[in-house]
């Protein structure tokens, strides 16, 4: 935490002494005042949290893609069974009917 004396010394480097004293006296320096080091730590922590979130999201997406692929494969096999169950007998019946018509016509 920055004290009023440290704040005054830093202000004195950039502005005249009376103005620096006036600002330092009027300025409230609470524990909530952040320094550049505090901000740098917060930025580093935020970047680390963001990297963890991105990694977790990638892992979640990988799992979701695997589930989606498995679901698509199940649907594909189900569709193939439905095709064999209904459409193959249908076409066998159509061909049998055509053959019967052709044989009866002779």
GROMACS .gro file of C-alpha atoms in nm:
model
  106
    1UNK     CA    1   0.000   0.000   0.000
    2UNK     CA    2   0.126   0.346  -0.085
    3UNK     CA    3   0.160   0.589   0.206
    4UNK     CA    4   0.090   0.962   0.184
    5UNK     CA    5   0.461   1.037   0.208
    6UNK     CA    6   0.543   0.807  -0.083
    7UNK     CA    7   0.256   0.958  -0.280
    8UNK     CA    8   0.381   1.310  -0.201
    9UNK     CA    9   0.738   1.221  -0.308
   10UNK     CA   10   0.615   1.081  -0.638
   11UNK     CA   11   0.396   1.385  -0.705
   12UNK     CA   12   0.682   1.622  -0.620
   13UNK     CA   13   0.884   1.474  -0.907
   14UNK     CA   14   0.624   1.589  -1.161
   15UNK     CA   15   0.456   1.900  -1.017
   16UNK     CA   16   0.563   2.187  -0.789
   17UNK     CA   17   0.598   2.117  -0.416
   18UNK     CA   18   0.297   2.319  -0.290
   19UNK     CA   19   0.066   2.155  -0.539
   20UNK     CA   20   0.203   1.811  -0.452
   21UNK     CA   21   0.150   1.877  -0.079
   22UNK     CA   22  -0.206   1.998  -0.136
   23UNK     CA   23  -0.295   1.696  -0.348
   24UNK     CA   24  -0.130   1.453  -0.105
   25UNK     CA   25  -0.316   1.604   0.191
   26UNK     CA   26  -0.653   1.595   0.019
   27UNK     CA   27  -0.614   1.255  -0.140
   28UNK     CA   28  -0.751   0.961   0.055
   29UNK     CA   29  -0.509   0.672   0.050
   30UNK     CA   30  -0.706   0.368   0.154
   31UNK     CA   31  -0.609   0.007   0.139
   32UNK     CA   32  -0.809  -0.007  -0.186
   33UNK     CA   33  -0.555   0.204  -0.377
   34UNK     CA   34  -0.381  -0.019  -0.630
   35UNK     CA   35  -0.025   0.015  -0.745
   36UNK     CA   36   0.122  -0.088  -1.079
   37UNK     CA   37   0.251  -0.405  -0.915
   38UNK     CA   38  -0.100  -0.484  -0.789
   39UNK     CA   39  -0.239  -0.433  -1.138
   40UNK     CA   40   0.036  -0.646  -1.291
   41UNK     CA   41  -0.047  -0.927  -1.046
   42UNK     CA   42  -0.417  -0.896  -1.127
   43UNK     CA   43  -0.346  -0.909  -1.502
   44UNK     CA   44  -0.122  -1.215  -1.459
   45UNK     CA   45  -0.386  -1.388  -1.248
   46UNK     CA   46  -0.654  -1.305  -1.503
   47UNK     CA   47  -0.441  -1.439  -1.787
   48UNK     CA   48  -0.377  -1.759  -1.592
   49UNK     CA   49  -0.749  -1.798  -1.518
   50UNK     CA   50  -0.829  -1.737  -1.884
   51UNK     CA   51  -0.575  -1.998  -1.994
   52UNK     CA   52  -0.733  -2.251  -1.756
   53UNK     CA   53  -1.080  -2.166  -1.885
   54UNK     CA   54  -0.967  -2.206  -2.247
   55UNK     CA   55  -0.807  -2.543  -2.167
   56UNK     CA   56  -1.123  -2.659  -1.988
   57UNK     CA   57  -1.337  -2.544  -2.280
   58UNK     CA   58  -1.118  -2.732  -2.527
   59UNK     CA   59  -1.147  -3.046  -2.314
   60UNK     CA   60  -1.524  -3.005  -2.294
   61UNK     CA   61  -1.544  -2.958  -2.671
   62UNK     CA   62  -1.335  -3.269  -2.728
   63UNK     CA   63  -1.573  -3.471  -2.511
   64UNK     CA   64  -1.877  -3.320  -2.685
   65UNK     CA   65  -1.733  -3.403  -3.028
   66UNK     CA   66  -1.668  -3.761  -2.917
   67UNK     CA   67  -2.028  -3.793  -2.793
   68UNK     CA   68  -2.160  -3.643  -3.115
   69UNK     CA   69  -1.952  -3.882  -3.325
   70UNK     CA   70  -2.082  -4.178  -3.123
   71UNK     CA   71  -2.439  -4.054  -3.163
   72UNK     CA   72  -2.398  -4.013  -3.538
   73UNK     CA   73  -2.256  -4.365  -3.563
   74UNK     CA   74  -2.554  -4.506  -3.368
   75UNK     CA   75  -2.797  -4.322  -3.597
   76UNK     CA   76  -2.613  -4.446  -3.905
   77UNK     CA   77  -2.636  -4.808  -3.794
   78UNK     CA   78  -3.002  -4.761  -3.700
   79UNK     CA   79  -3.077  -4.614  -4.041
   80UNK     CA   80  -2.902  -4.906  -4.209
   81UNK     CA   81  -3.116  -5.154  -4.010
   82UNK     CA   82  -3.436  -4.967  -4.104
   83UNK     CA   83  -3.328  -4.976  -4.466
   84UNK     CA   84  -3.271  -5.349  -4.458
   85UNK     CA   85  -3.590  -5.412  -4.263
   86UNK     CA   86  -3.830  -5.213  -4.485
   87UNK     CA   87  -3.688  -5.106  -4.817
   88UNK     CA   88  -3.514  -5.427  -4.922
   89UNK     CA   89  -3.833  -5.638  -4.884
   90UNK     CA   90  -4.023  -5.361  -5.062
   91UNK     CA   91  -3.795  -5.376  -5.367
   92UNK     CA   92  -3.792  -5.757  -5.358
   93UNK     CA   93  -4.173  -5.740  -5.372
   94UNK     CA   94  -4.164  -5.490  -5.659
   95UNK     CA   95  -3.926  -5.709  -5.860
   96UNK     CA   96  -4.131  -6.021  -5.780
   97UNK     CA   97  -4.447  -5.845  -5.899
   98UNK     CA   98  -4.277  -5.735  -6.221
   99UNK     CA   99  -4.150  -6.088  -6.283
  100UNK     CA  100  -4.496  -6.231  -6.214
  101UNK     CA  101  -4.654  -5.982  -6.457
  102UNK     CA  102  -4.398  -6.064  -6.721
  103UNK     CA  103  -4.436  -6.441  -6.676
  104UNK     CA  104  -4.816  -6.424  -6.672
  105UNK     CA  105  -4.818  -6.219  -6.990
  106UNK     CA  106  -4.635  -6.487  -7.188
   0.00000   0.00000   0.00000
